[in-house]
Short mmCIF file of C-alpha atoms in Angstrom, two decimals:
data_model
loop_
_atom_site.label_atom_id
_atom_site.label_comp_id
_atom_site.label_asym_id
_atom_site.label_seq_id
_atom_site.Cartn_x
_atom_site.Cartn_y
_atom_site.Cartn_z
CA UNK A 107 107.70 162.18 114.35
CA UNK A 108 105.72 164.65 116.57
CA UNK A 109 107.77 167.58 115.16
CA UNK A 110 107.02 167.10 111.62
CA UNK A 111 103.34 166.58 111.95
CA UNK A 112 103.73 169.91 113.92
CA UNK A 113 105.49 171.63 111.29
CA UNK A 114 103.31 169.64 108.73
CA UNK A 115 100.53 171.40 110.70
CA UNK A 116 102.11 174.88 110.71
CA UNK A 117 102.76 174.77 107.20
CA UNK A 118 98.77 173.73 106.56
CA UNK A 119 97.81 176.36 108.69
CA UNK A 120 99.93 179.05 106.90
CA UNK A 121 98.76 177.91 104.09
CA UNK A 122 95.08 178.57 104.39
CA UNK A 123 96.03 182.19 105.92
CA UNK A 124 97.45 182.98 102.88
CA UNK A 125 94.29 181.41 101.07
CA UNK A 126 91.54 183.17 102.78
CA UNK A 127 92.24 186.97 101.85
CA UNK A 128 91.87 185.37 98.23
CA UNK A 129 88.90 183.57 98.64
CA UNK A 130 87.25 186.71 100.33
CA UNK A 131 88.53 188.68 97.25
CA UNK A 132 86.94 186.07 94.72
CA UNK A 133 83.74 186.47 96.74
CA UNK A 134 81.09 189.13 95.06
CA UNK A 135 77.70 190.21 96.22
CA UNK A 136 75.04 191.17 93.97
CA UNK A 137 71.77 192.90 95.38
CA UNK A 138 68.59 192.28 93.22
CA UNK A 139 65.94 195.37 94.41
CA UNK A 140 62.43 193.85 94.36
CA UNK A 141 59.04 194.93 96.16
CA UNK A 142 56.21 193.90 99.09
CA UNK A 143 56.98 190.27 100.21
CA UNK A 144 53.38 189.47 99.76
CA UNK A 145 54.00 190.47 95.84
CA UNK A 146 55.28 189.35 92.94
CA UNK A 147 58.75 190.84 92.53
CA UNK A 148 60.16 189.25 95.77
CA UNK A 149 59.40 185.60 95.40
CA UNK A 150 60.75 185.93 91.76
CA UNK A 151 63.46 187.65 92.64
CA UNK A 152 64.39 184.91 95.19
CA UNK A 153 64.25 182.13 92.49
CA UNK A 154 66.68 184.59 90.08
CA UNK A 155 69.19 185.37 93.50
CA UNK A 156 68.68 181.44 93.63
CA UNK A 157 69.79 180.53 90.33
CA UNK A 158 72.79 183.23 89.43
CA UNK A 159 74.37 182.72 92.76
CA UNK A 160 77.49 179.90 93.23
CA UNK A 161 78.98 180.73 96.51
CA UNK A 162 82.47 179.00 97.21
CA UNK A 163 82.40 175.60 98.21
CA UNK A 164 79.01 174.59 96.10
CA UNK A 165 78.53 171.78 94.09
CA UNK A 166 79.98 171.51 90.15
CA UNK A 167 76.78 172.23 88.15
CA UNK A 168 77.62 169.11 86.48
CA UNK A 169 77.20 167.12 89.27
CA UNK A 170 73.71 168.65 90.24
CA UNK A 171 74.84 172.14 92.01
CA UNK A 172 74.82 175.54 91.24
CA UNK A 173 74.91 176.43 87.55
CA UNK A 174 75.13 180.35 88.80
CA UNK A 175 78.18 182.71 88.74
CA UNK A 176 81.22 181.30 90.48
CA UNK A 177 82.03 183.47 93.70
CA UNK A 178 79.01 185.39 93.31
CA UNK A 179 76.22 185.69 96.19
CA UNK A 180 72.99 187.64 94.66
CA UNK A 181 69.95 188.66 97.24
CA UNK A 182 66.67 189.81 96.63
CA UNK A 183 66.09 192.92 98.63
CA UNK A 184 62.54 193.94 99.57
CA UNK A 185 61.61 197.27 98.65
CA UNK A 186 58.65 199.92 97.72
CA UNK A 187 58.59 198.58 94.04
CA UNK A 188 59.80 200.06 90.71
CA UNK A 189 60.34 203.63 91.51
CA UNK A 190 62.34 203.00 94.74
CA UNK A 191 64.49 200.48 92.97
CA UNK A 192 65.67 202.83 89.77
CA UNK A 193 66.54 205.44 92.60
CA UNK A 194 68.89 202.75 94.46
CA UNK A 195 70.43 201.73 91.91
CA UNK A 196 71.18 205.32 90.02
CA UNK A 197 72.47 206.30 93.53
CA UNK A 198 74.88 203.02 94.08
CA UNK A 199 72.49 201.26 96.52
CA UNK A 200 71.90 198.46 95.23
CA UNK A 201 73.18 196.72 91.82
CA UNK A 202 69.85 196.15 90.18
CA UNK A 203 66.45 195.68 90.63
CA UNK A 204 63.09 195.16 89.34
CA UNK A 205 60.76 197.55 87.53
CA UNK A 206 57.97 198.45 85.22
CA UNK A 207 58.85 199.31 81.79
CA UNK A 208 57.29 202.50 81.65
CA UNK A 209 58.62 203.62 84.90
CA UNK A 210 61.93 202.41 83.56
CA UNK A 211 61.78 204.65 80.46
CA UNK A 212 60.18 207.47 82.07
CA UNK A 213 63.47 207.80 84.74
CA UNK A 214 65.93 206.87 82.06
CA UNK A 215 64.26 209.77 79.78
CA UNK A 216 63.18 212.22 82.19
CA UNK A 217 60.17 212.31 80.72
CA UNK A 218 56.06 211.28 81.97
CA UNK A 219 55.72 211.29 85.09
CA UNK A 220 59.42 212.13 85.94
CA UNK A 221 59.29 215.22 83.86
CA UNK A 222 61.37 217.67 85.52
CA UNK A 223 63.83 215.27 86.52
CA UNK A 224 67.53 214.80 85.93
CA UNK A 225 67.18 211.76 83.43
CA UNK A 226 68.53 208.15 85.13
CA UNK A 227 70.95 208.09 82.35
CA UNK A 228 73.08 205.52 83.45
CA UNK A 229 70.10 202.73 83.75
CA UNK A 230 70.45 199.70 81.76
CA UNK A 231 68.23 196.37 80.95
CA UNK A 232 69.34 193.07 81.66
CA UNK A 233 66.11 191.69 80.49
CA UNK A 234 62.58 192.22 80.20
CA UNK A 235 60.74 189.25 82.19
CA UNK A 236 56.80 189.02 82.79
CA UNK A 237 53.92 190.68 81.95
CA UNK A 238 52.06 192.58 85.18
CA UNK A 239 48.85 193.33 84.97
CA UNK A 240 46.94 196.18 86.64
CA UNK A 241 44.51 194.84 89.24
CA UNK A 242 42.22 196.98 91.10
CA UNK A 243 40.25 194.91 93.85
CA UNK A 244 36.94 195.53 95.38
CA UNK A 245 34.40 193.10 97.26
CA UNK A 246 32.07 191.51 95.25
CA UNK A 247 28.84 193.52 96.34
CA UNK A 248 30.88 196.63 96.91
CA UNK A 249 28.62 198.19 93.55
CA UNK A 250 32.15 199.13 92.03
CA UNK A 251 32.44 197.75 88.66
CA UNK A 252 34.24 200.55 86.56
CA UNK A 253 37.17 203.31 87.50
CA UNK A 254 34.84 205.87 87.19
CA UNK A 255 32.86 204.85 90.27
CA UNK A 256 35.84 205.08 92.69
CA UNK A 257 35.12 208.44 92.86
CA UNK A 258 34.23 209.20 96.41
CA UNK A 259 35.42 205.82 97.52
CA UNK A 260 38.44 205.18 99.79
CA UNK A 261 41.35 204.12 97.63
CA UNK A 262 44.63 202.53 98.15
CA UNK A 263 47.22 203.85 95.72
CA UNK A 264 50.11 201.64 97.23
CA UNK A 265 53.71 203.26 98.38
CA UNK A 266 54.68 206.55 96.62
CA UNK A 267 58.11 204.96 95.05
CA UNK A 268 55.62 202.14 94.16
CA UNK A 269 55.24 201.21 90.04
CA UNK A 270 51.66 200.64 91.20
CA UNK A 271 51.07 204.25 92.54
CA UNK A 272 52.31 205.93 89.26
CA UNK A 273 49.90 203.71 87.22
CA UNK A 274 47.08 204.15 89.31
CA UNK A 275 47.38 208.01 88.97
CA UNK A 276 47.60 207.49 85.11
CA UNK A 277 44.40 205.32 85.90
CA UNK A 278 42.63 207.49 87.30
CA UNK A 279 42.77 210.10 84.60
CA UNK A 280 42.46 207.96 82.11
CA UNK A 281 38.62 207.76 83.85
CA UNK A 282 38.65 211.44 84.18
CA UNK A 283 39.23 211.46 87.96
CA UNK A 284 42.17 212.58 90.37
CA UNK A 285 43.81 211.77 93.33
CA UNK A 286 41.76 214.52 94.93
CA UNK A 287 38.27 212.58 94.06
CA UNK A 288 39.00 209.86 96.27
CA UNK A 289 40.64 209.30 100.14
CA UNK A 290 43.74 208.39 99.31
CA UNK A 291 45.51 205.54 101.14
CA UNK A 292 49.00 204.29 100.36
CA UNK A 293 48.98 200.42 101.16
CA UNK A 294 51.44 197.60 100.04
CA UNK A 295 49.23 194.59 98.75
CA UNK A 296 49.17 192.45 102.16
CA UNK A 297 48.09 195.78 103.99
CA UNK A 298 45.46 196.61 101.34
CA UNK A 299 43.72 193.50 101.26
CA UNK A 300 43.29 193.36 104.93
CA UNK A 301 41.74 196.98 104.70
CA UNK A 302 39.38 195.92 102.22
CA UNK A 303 38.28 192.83 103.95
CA UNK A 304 37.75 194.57 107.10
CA UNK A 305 35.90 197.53 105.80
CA UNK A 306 38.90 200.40 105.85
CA UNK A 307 39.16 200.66 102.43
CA UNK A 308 36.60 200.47 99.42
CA UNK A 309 38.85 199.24 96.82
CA UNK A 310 43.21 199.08 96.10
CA UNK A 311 45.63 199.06 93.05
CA UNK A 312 48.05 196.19 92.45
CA UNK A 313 50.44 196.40 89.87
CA UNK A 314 52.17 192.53 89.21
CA UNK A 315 52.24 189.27 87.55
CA UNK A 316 49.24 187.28 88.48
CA UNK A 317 48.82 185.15 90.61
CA UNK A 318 49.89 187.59 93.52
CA UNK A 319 49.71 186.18 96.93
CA UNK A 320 48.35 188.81 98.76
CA UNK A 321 45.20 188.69 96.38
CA UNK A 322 44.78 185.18 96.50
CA UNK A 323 44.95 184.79 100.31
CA UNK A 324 41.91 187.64 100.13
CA UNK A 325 39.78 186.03 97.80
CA UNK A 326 39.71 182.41 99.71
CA UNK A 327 38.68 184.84 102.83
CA UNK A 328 36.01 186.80 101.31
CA UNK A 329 33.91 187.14 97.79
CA UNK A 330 35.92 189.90 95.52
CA UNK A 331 36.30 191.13 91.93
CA UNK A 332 38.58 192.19 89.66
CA UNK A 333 36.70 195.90 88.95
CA UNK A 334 37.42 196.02 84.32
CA UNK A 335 39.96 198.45 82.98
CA UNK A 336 38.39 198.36 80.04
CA UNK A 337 36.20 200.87 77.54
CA UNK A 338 37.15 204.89 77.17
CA UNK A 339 39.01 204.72 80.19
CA UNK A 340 41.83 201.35 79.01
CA UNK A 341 41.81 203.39 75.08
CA UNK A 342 42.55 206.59 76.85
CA UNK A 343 45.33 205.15 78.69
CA UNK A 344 46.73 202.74 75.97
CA UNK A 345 46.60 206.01 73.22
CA UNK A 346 48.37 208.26 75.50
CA UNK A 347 51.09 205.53 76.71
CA UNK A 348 52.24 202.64 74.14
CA UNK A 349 53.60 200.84 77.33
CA UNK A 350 50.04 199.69 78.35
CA UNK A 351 48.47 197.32 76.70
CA UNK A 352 44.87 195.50 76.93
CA UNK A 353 44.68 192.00 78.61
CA UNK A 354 42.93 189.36 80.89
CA UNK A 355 43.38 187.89 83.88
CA UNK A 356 42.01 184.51 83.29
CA UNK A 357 39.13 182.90 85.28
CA UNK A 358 40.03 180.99 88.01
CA UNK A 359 43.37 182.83 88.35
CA UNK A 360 41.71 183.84 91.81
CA UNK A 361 38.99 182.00 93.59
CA UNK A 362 35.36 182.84 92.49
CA UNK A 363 36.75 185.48 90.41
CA UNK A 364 35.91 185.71 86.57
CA UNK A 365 38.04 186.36 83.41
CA UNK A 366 38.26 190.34 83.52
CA UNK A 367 39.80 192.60 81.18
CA UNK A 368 42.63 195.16 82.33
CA UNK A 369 46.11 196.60 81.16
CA UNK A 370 49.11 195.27 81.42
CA UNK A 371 52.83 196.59 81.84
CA UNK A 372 56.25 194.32 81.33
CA UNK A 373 58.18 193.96 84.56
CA UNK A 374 62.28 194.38 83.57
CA UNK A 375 65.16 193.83 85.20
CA UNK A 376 67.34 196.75 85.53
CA UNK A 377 71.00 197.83 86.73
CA UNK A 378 73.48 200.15 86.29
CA UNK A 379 76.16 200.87 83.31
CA UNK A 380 78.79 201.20 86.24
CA UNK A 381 78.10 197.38 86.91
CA UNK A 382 80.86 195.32 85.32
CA UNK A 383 80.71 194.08 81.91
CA UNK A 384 81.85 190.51 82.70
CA UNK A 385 80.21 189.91 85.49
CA UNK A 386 76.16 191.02 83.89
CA UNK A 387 77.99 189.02 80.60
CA UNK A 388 78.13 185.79 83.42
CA UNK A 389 74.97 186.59 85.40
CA UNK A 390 72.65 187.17 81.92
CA UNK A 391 74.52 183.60 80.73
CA UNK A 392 73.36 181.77 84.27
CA UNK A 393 70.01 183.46 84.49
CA UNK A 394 69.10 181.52 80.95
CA UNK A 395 70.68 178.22 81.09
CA UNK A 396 69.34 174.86 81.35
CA UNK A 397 68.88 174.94 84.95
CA UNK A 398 67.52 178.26 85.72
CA UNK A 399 64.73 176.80 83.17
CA UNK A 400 63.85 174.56 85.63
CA UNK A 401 63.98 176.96 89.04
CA UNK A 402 61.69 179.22 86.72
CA UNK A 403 59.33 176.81 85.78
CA UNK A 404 58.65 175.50 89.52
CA UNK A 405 60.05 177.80 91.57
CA UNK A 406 56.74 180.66 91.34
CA UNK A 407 53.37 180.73 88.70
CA UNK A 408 54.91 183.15 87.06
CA UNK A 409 58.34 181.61 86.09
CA UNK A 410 57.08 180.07 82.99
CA UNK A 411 56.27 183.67 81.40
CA UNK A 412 59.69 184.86 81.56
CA UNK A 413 61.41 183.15 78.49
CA UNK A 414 64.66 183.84 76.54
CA UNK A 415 62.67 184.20 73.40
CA UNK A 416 61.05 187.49 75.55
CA UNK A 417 64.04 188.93 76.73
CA UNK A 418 63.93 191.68 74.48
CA UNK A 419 60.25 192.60 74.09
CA UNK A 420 59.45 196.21 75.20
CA UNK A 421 62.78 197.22 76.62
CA UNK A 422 62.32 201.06 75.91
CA UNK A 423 66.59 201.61 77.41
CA UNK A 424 69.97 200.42 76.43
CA UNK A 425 70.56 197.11 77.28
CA UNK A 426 73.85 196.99 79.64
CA UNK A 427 76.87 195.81 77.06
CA UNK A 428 77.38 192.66 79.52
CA UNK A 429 73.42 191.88 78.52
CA UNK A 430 74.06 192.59 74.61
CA UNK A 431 77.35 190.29 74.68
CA UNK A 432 75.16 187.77 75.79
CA UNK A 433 72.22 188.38 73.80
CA UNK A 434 74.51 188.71 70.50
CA UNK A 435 76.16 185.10 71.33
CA UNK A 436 72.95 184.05 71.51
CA UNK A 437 71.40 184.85 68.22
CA UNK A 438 69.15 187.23 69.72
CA UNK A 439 70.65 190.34 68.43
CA UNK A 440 72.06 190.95 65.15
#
């Protein structure tokens, strides 16, 4: 009796040897390139990385588990925003990432503000997802209340590599200023506000979907603004650039802070036409099913903006042909 439940054993043991090396090959990893933790792009990345991953051993989505990609294991990488996340993934890095649509076009064409630039050719959409809208914070009785009056002022630009630092450049001359007719600091959000509240800084850029934590944690801690983007300097900037695009960030979005007008830009999710086919086909089918919906919707405020029936709108590059399959099947492209 002994030696047959040893050699039952044995055989059991063999058995998941010989298993292993294939689970480890069914196993895939999928990096998702987003920005500051006190942003936007990292929390919503997390809910995404959330919803496409189905690591072995998880629960049938039937039953109430993961409705993601079987085998696959996505992670939403912290990074210096937009810019940093089309170089990482044109250079193999990572496998995709977040990023502005004009900075998205601009490395994919070699054109704007990456003229003189080898063109990203091999970029490619997987979808566009939220709105972001330009916010440029001061204190409340700092006497800023246009672009033009940062002249002078201390300034955060964010990051260079940052979507935010591009735009606030293009800002800036939009108002007929420069980098050179302000101090220029180069802040992420969560570094920036604490600068302004403590008297370092005058005023910062912000480039995301409202509501952005970093901004929100400053205006329960002191009395702000939203400084407009509006007049000459938003129909300067919207004429030269079709990506921008006039809008408000509603009252009450932060506290004390009224409805102000601004620009906006569409955040996109990018990768890499090396990526495989199948596998963007499975993670574009998982990121809109049923039960993503519902990680969206509650997982972060902005969840609820990013919509199949938007999936399309602004994307200024190919879409990757794992995206179009999908998008095809769906109705969404003829």
């Amino acid at each position: 009796m002994f030696a047959y439940f040893k050699s039952a054993l044995t055989a059991a043991a063999l058995t998941a040897s010989l298993m292993a090396p294939a689970a480890a090959q069914d196993l895939k990893f999928f990096t998702i390139g987003t920005g500051g933790t006190a942003a936007t792009y990292y929390p919503v990345g997390g809910v995404i990385a959330n919803a496409i991953s189905n690591p072995p051993g998880s629960r049938p989505c039937a039953e109430g588990g993961s409705c993601g990609v079987p085998g696959l294991i996505a992670s939403a990488v912290s990074s210096r925003g937009s810019v940093d996340n089309l170089n990482a993934i044109s250079s193999g890095l990572r496998n995709s990432g977040f990023a502005q649509s004009d900075v998205a076009y601009w490395a994919y064409t070699g054109t704007g503000t990456m003229q003189g630039q080898a063109p990203a050719e091999k970029l490619r959409a997987i979808a566009a997802l939220f709105p972001e809208h330009i916010h440029l914070v001061a204190l409340a009785d700092s006497g800023i209340n246009s672009v033009a009056d940062l002249k002078g002022k201390r300034v955060s630009l964010d990051e260079p590599g940052s979507g935010t630092y591009v735009d606030a450049n293009l800002i800036l001359e939009a108002a007929g200023l420069g980098v050179a007719d302000v101090t220029a600091e180069a802040l992420k959000p969560d570094a920036a506000s604490d600068a302004l509240r403590n008297g370092q800084i005058d005023a910062f850029f912000f480039v995301g979907g409202y509501p952005t934590g970093a901004i929100v944690e400053l205006a329960s801690a002191a009395k702000i603004k939203l400084v407009p983007i509006d007049g000459d300097t938003a129909a300067s900037l919207t004429g030269k650039h079709a990506f921008f695009a006039s809008s408000d960030v509603p009252e009450g979005v932060y506290e004390g802070v009224p409805a102000t007008t601004t620009v906006a830009v569409g955040a996109q999710w990018i990768t890499s036409s090396d990526e495989s086919e199948e596998l963007v086909y499975e993670i574009t089918k998982a990121l809109w099913n049923d039960n993503t919906r519902k990680l969206l919707d509650t997982g972060h405020a902005k969840g609820k903006s990013i919509t199949k029936e938007t999936a399309l709108d602004g994307i200024g590059i190919p879409l990757h042909p794992g995206a179009e399959k999908f998008y095809r099947e769906a109705g969404l492209l003829k």
